[in-house]
Coordinates of N, CA and C in Angstrom, one line a residue:
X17 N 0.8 -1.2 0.0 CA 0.0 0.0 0.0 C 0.9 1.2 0.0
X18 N 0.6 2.2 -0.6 CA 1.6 3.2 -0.8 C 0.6 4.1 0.3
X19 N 1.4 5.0 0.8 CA 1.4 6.1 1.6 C 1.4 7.1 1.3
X20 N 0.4 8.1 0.9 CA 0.4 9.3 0.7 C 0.7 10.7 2.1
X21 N 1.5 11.2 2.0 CA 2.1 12.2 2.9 C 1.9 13.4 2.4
X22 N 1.1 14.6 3.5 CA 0.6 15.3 3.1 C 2.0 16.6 3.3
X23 N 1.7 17.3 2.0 CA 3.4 18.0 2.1 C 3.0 19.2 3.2
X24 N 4.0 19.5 3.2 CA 3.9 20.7 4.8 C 3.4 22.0 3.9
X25 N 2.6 22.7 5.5 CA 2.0 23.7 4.3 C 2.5 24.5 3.6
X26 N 4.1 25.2 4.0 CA 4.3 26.5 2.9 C 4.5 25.7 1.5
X27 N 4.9 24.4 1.4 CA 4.7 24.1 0.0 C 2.7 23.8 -0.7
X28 N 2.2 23.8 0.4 CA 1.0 24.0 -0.6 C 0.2 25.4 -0.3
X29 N 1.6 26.6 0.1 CA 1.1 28.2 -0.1 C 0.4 28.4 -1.4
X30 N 1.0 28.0 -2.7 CA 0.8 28.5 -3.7 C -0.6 27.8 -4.6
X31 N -0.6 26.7 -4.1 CA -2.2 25.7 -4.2 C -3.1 26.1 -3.2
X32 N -2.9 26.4 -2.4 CA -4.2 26.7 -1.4 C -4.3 27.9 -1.8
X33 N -3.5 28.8 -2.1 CA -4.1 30.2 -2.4 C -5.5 30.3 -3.5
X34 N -4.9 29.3 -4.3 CA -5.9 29.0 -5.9 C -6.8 28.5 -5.1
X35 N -7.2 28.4 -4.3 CA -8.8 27.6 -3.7 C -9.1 28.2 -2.5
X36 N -8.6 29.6 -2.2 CA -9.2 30.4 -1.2 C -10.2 31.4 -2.3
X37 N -11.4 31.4 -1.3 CA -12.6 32.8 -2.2 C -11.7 33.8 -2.8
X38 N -12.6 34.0 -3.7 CA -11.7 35.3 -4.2 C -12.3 36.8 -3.9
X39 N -13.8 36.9 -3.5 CA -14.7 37.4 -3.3 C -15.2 37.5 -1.5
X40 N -14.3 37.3 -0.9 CA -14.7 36.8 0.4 C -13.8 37.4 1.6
X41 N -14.4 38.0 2.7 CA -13.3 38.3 3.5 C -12.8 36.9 4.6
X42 N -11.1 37.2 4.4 CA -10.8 35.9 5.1 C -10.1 36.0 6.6
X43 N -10.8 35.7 7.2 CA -10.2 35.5 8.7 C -9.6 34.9 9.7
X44 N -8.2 35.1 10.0 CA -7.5 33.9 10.8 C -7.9 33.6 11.9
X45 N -7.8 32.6 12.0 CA -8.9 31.7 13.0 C -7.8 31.1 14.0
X46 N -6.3 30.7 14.0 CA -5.6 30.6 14.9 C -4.0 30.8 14.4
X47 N -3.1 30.5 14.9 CA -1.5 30.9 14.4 C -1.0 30.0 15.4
X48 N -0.2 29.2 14.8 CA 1.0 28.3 15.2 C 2.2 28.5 15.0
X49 N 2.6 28.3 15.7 CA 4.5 28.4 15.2 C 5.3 27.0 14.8
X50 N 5.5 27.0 13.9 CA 6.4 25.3 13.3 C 7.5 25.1 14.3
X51 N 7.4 23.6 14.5 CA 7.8 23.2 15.3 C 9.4 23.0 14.8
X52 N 9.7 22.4 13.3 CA 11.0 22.1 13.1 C 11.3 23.4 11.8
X53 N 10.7 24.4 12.3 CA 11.3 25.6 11.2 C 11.1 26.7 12.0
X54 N 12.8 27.4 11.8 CA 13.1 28.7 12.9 C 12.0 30.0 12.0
X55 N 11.3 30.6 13.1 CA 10.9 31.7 12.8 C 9.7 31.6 11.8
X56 N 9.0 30.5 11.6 CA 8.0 30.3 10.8 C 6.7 30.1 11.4
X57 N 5.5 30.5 10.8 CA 4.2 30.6 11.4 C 3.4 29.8 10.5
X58 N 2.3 28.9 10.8 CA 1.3 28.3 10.3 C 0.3 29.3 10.8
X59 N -0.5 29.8 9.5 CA -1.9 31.0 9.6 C -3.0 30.1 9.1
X60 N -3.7 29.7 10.1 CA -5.1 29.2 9.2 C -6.2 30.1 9.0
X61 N -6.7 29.6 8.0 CA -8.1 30.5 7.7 C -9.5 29.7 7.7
X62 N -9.6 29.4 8.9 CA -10.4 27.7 9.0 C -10.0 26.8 8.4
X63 N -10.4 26.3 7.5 CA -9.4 24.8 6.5 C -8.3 25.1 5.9
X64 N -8.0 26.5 5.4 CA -6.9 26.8 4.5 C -5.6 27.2 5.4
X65 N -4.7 26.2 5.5 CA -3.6 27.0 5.9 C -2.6 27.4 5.1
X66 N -1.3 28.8 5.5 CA -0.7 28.6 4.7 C 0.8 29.2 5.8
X67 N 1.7 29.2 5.9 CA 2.7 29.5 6.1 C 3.5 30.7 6.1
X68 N 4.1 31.8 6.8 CA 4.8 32.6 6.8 C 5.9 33.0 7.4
X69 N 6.8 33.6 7.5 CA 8.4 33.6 7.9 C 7.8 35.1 9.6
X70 N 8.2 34.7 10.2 CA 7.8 35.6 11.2 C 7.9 37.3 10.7
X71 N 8.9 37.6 10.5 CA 8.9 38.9 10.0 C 7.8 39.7 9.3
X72 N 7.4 38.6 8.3 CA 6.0 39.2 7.3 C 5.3 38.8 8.4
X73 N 4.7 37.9 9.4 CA 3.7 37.7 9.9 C 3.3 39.1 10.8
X74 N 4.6 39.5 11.4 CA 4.6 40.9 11.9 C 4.3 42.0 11.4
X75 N 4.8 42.1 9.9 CA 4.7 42.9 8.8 C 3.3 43.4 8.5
X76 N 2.6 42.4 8.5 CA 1.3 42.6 8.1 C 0.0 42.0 9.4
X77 N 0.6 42.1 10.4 CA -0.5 42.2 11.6 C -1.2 41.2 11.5
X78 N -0.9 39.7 11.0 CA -1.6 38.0 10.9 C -1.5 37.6 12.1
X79 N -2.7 38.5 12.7 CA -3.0 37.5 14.4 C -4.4 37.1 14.2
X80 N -4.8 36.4 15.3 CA -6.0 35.7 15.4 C -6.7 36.8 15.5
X81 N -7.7 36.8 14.1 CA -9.0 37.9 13.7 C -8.8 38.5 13.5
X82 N -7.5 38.7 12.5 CA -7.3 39.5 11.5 C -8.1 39.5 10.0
X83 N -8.5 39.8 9.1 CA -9.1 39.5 8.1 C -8.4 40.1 6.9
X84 N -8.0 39.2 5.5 CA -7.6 39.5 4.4 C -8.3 39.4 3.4
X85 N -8.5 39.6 2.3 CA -8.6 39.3 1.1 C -7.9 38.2 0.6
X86 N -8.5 37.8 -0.8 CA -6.8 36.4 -1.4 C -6.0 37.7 -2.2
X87 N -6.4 38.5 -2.7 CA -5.4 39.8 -3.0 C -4.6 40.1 -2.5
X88 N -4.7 40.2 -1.0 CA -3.9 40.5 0.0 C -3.4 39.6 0.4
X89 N -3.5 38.3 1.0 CA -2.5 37.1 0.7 C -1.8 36.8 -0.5
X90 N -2.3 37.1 -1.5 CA -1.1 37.1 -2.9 C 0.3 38.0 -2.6
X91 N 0.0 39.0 -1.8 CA 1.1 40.1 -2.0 C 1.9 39.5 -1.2
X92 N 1.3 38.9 0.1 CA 2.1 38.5 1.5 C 2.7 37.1 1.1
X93 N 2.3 36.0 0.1 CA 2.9 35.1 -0.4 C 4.1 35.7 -1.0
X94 N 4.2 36.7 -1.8 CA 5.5 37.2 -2.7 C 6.2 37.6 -1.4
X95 N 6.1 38.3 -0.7 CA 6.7 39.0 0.4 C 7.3 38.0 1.1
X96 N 7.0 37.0 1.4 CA 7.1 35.8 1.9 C 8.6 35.1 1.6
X97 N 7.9 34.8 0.1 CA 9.1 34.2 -0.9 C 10.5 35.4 -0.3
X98 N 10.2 36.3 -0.7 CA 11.7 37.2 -0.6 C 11.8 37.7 0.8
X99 N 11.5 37.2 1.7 CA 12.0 37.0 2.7 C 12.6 36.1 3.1
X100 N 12.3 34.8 2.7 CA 12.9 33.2 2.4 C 14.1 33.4 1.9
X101 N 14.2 34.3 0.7 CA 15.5 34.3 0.0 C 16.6 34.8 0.6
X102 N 15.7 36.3 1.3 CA 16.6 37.3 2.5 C 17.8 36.1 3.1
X103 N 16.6 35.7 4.0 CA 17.3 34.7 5.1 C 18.2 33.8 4.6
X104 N 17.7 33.3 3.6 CA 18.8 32.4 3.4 C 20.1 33.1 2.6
X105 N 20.2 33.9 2.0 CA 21.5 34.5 1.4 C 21.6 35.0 2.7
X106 N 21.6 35.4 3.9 CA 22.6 35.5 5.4 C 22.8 34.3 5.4
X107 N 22.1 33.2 5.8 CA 22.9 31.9 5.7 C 23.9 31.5 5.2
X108 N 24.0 31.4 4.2 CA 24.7 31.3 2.9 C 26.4 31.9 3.3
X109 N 26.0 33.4 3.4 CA 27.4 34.5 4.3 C 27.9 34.2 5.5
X110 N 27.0 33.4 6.5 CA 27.6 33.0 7.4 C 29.0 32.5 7.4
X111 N 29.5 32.0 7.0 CA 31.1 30.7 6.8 C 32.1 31.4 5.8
X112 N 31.2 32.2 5.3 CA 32.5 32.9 4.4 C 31.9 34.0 3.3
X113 N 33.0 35.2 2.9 CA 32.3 36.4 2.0 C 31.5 35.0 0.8
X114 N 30.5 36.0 0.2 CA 30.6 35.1 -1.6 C 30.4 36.4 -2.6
X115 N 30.3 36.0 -3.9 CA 30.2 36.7 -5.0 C 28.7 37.1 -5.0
X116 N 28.2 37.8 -6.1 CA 26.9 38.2 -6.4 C 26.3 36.7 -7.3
X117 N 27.6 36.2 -8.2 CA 26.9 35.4 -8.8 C 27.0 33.9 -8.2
X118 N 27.8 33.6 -6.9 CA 27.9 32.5 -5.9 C 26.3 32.7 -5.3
X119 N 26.2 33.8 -5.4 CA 24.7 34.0 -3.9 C 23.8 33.7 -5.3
X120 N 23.4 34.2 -6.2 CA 22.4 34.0 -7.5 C 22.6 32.5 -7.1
X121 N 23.5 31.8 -7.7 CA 23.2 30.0 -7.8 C 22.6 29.7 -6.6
X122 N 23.1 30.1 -5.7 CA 22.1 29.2 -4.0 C 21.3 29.8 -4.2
X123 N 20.6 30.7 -4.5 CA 19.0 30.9 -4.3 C 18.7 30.2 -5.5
X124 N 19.1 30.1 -6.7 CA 18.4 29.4 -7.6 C 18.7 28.2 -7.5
X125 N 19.2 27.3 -6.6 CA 19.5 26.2 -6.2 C 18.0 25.2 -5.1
X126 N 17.9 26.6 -4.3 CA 16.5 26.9 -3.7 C 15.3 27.3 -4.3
X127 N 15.2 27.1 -5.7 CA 14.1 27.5 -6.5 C 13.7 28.7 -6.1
X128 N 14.5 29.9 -6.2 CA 14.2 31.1 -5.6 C 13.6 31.3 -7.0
X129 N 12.7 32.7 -7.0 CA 12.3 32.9 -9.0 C 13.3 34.3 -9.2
X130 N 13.8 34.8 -10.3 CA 14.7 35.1 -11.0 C 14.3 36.9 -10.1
X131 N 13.3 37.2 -10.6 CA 12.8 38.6 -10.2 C 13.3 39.1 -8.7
X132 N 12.7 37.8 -7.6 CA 13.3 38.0 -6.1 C 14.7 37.8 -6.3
X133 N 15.5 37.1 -6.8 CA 16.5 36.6 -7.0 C 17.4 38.3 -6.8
X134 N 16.7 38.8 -7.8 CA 17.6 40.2 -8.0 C 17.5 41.2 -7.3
X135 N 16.4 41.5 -6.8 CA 16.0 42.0 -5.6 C 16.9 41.6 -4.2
X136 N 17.0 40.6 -4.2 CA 17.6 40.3 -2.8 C 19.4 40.8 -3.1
X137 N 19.5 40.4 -4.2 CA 21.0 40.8 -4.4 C 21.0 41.7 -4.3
X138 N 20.3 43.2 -4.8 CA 20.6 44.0 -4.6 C 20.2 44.5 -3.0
X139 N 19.4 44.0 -2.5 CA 19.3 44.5 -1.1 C 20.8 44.1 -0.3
X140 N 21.4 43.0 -0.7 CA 22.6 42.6 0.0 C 23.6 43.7 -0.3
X141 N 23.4 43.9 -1.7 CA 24.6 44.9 -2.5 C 24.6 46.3 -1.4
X142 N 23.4 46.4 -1.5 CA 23.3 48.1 -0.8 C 23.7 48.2 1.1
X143 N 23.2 46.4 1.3 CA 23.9 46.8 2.6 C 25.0 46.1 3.2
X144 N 25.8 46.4 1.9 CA 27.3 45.9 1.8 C 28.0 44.4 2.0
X145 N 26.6 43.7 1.8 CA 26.7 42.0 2.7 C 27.5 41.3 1.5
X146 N 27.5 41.4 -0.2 CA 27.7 41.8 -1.3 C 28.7 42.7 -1.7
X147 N 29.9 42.3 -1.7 CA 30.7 43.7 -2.3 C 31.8 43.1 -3.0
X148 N 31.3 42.6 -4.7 CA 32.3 42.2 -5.6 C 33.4 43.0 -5.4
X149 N 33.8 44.1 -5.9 CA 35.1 45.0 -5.9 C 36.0 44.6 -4.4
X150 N 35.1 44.7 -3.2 CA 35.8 44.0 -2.0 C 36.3 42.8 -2.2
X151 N 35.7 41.8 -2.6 CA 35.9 40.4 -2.3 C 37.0 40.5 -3.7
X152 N 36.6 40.8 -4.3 CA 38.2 40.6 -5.8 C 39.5 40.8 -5.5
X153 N 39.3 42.0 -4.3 CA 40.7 42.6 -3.4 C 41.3 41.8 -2.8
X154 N 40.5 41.5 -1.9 CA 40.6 40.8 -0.7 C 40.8 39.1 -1.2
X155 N 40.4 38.6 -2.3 CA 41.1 37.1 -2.7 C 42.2 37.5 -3.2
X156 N 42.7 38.5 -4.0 CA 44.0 38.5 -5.0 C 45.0 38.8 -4.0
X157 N 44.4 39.5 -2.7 CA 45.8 39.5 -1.5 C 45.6 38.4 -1.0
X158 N 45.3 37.5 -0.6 CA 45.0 36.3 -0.2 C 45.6 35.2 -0.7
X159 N 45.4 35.0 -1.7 CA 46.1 34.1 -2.9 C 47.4 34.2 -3.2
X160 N 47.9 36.1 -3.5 CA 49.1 36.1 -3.6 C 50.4 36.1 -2.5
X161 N 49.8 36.7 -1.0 CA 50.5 36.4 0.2 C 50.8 35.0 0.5
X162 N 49.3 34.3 1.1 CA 49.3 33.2 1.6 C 49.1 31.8 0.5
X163 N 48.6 31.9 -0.4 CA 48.6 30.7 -1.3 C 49.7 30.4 -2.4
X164 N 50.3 31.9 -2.3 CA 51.5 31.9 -3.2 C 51.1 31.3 -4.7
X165 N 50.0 32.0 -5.5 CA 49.3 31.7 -6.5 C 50.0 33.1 -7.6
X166 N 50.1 33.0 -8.9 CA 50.6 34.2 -9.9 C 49.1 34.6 -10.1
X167 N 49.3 35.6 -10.7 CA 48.4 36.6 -11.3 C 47.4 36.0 -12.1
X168 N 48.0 34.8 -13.5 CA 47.8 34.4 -13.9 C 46.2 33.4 -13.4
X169 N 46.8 33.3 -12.3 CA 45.6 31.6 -11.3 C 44.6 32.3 -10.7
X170 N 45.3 33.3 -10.4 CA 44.2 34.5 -9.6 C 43.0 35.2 -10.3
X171 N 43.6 35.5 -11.7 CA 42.3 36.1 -13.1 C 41.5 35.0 -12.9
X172 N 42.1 33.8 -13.6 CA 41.4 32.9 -13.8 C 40.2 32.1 -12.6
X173 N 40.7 32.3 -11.2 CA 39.7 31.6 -10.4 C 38.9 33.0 -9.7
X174 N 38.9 34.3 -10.4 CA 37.9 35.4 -9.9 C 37.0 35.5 -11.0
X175 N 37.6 34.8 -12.4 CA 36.2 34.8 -13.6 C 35.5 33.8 -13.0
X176 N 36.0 32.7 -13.0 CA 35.3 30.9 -12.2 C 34.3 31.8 -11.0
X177 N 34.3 32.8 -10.2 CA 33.9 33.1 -9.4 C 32.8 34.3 -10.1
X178 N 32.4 34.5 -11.3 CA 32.1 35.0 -11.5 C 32.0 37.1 -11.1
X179 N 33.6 37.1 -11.3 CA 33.6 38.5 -11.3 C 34.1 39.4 -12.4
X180 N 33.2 40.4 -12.7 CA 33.1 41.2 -14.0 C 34.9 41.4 -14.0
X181 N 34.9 41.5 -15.4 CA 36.9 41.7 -15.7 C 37.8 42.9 -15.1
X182 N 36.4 44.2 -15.2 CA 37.3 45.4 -14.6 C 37.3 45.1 -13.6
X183 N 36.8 44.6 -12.3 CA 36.8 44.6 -11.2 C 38.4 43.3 -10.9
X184 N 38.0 42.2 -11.8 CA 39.5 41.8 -11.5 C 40.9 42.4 -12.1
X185 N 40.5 42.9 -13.4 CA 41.8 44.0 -13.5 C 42.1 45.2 -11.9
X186 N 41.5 45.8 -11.6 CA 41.5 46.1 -10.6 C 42.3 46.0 -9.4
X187 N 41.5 44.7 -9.0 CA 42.2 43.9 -7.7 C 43.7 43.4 -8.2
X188 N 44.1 43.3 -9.8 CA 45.6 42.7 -10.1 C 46.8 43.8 -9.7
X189 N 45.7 44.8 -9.7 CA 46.8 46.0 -9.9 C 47.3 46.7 -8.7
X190 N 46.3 46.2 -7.5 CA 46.7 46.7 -6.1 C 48.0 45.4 -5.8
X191 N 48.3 44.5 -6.8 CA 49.3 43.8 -6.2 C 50.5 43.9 -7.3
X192 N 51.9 44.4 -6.7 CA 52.7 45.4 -6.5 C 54.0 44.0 -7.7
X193 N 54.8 44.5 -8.5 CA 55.7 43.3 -9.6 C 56.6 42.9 -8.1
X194 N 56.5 43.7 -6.9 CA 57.8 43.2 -6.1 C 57.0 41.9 -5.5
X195 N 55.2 42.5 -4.8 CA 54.5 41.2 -4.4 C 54.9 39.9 -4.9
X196 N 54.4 40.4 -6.5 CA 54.6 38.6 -6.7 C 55.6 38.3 -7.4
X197 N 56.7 38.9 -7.2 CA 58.0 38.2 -7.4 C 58.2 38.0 -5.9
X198 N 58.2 38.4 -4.9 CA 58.4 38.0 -3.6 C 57.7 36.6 -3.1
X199 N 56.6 37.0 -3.7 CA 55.6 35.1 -3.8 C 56.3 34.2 -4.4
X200 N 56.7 34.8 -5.4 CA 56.9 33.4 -7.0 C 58.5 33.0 -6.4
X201 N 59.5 33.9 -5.9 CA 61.0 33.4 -5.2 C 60.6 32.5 -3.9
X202 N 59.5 33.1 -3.1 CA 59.1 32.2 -2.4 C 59.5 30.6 -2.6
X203 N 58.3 30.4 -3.0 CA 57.4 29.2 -4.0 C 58.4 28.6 -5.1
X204 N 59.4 29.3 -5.2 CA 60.6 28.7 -6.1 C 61.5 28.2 -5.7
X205 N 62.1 28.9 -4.4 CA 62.9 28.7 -3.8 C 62.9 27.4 -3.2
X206 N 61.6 27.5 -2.7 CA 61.3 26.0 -1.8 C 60.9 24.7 -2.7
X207 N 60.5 24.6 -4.0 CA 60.8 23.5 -4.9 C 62.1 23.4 -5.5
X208 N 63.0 24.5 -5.6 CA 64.1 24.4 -6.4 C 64.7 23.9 -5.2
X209 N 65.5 23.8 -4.1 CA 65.8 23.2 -3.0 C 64.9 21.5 -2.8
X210 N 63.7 21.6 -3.0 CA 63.5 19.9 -3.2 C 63.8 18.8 -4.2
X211 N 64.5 19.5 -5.4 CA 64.9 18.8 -6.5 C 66.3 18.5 -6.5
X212 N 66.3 17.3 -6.5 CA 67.7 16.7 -6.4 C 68.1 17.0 -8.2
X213 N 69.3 16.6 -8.7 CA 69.9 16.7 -9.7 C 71.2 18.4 -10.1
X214 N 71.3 18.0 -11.6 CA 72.2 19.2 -11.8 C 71.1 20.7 -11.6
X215 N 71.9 21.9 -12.1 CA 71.0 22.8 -12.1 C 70.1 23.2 -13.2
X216 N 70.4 22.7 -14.3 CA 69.2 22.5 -15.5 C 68.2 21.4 -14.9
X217 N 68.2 20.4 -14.1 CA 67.4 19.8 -14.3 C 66.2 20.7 -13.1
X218 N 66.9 21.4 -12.1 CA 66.5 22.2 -11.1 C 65.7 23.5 -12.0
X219 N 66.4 24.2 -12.9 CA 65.8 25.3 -13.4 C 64.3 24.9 -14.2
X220 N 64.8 23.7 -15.1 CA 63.2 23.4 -16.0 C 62.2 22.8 -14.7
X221 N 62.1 22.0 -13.7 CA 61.1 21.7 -13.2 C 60.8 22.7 -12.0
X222 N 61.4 23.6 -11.8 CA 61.2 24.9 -10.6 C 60.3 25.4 -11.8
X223 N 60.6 26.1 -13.1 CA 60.3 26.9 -14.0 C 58.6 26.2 -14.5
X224 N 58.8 24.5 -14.4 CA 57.0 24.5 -14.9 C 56.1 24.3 -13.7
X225 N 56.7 24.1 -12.2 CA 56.1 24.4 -11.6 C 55.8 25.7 -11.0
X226 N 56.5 26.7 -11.4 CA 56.0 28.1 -11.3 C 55.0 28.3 -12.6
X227 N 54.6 28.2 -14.0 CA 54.1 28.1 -14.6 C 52.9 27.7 -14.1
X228 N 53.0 26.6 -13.8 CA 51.7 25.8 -13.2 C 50.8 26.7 -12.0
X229 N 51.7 27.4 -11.7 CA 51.2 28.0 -10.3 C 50.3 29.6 -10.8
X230 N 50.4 29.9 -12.1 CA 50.2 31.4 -12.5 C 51.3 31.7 -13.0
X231 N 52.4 31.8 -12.4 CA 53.3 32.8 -12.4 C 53.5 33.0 -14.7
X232 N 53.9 34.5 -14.4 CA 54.0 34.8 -16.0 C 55.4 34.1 -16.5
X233 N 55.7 33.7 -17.5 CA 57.0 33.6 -18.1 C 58.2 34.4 -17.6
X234 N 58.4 35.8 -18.2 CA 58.2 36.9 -17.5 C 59.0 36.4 -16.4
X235 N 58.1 36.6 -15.0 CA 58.4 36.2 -13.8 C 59.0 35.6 -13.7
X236 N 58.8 34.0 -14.3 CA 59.8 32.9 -13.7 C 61.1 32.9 -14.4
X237 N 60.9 33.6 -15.3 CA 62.9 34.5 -15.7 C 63.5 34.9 -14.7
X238 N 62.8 35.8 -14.5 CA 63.3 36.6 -13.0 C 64.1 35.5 -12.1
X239 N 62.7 34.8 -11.4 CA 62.7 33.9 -10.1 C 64.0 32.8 -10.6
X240 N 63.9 32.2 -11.6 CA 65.0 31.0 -11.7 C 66.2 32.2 -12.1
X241 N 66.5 33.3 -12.2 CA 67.7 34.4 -12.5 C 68.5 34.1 -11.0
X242 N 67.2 34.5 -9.6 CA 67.6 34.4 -8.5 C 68.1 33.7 -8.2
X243 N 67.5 32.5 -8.6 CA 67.9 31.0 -7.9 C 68.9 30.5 -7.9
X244 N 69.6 31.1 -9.4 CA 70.3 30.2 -10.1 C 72.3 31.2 -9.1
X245 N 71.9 32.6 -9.1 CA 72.6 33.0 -8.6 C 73.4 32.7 -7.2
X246 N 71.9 32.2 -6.3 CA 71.8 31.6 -5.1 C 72.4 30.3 -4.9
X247 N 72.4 29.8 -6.3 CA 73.4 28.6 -5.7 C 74.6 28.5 -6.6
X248 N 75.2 29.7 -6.8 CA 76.3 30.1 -6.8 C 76.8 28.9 -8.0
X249 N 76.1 29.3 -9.1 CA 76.6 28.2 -9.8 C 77.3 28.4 -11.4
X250 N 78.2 27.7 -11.4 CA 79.2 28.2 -12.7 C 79.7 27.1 -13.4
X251 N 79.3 27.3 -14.8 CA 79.3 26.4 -15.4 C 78.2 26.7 -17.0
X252 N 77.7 25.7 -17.7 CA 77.0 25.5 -19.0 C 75.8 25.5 -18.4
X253 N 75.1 26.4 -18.9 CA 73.6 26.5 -18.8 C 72.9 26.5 -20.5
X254 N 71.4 25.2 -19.9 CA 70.7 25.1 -21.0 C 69.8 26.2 -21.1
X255 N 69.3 26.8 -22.0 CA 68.0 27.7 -22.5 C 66.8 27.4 -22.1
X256 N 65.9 27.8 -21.7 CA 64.7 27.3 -21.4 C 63.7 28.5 -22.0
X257 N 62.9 28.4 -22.5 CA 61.7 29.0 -23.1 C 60.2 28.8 -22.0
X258 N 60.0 29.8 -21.8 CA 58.3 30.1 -20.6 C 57.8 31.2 -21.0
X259 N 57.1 30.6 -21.5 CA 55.7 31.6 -22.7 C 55.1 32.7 -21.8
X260 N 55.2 33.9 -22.0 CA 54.4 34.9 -21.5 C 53.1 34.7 -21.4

């Protein structure tokens, strides 16, 4: 025998609305608070219940013998939704900054609809919860100090992050040729020192693992220039080629 399980009410907000009078004044008849959902209220209207986030319940004065319209429950259903969304993009911020377009996927991950979607982002935008140009800064110093990542890895995982290009041009440019040659000698230093062999075989695998890491051609000229000085070495050196 199958079991039919009756879905909880704010998923049948948007069906029960369709089968409340349309012509009728509607009056709440009691208010509950959900037991396994923070801040949520169960509003019945004798048979019809439907569900709201406490804030709107406040918002719109849904106490016992209150009276609406389904006009006026339409609006408070929308209101509803983007409050849902509110809360959960704080959620979402909790554990760590995100992008505009990180926070767009989790609400539409949440079947948020496109319209609130934008709305909420820009409410985050304005109250700074959202701030691409910050967060572009604040990974490209991040990445270049502590992760010891080139410029290169850094464009690349702020598009992946969906951030507009001026804004990572931007953020490349508050980091300084001494930065990330200070990063990239780092990060060179400490692979070229774990490679056993002569110093060609030291310069080409320091040189594609700086590659690998971002770092420009360019740069890793520089960095294996240092290296190679550093270990005071004299003798036949092979040519190496590292594409800009």
């Amino acid at each position: 025998m199958v079991i039919q399980l009756n879905p909880e009410p704010e998923e049948q907000d948007e069906q029960a609305l369709a089968d409340f009078p349309a012509d009728e004044l509607l009056v709440i008849t009691r208010v509950e608070r959900r037991k396994k959902s923070d801040r949520r209220y169960i509003i019945h209207f004798g048979a019809h219940p439907m569900t709201v986030h406490e804030d709107v319940m406040i918002k719109y004065r849904m106490i016992t013998g209150s009276s609406f319209m389904k006009a006026d429950l339409e609006e408070i259903v929308v209101a509803d939704e983007r409050q849902r969304a509110y809360v959960e993009g704080l959620r979402y911020l909790e554990r760590k900054p995100r992008t505009s377009q990180e926070m767009a996927r989790r609400l539409r991950e949440k079947e948020i609809g496109e319209t609130i979607i934008a709305e909420v982002l820009l409410r985050l935008q304005q109250e700074r919860l959202l701030d691409d140009p910050l967060y572009a800064k604040q990974w490209a110093e991040q990445r270049i100090t502590n992760q010891r990542k080139g410029k290169l890895w850094i464009r690349q995982e702020l598009r992946e992050k969906g951030i507009d290009k001026s804004l990572i041009s931007e953020a490349l440019e508050n980091i300084t040729p001494e930065q990330e040659l200070e990063s990239a000698l780092q990060t060179g230093r400490k692979k070229w020192n774990l490679i056993s062999g002569d110093v060609n075989d030291k310069r080409r695998k320091t040189g594609a693992f700086l590659m690998r890491r971002g770092f420009s051609g360019d740069m890793v000229r520089q960095v294996l220039g240092i290296l190679r000085e550093e270990e005071d070495f004299e003798g036949e050196e092979e040519e190496f080629y590292f594409p800009d």
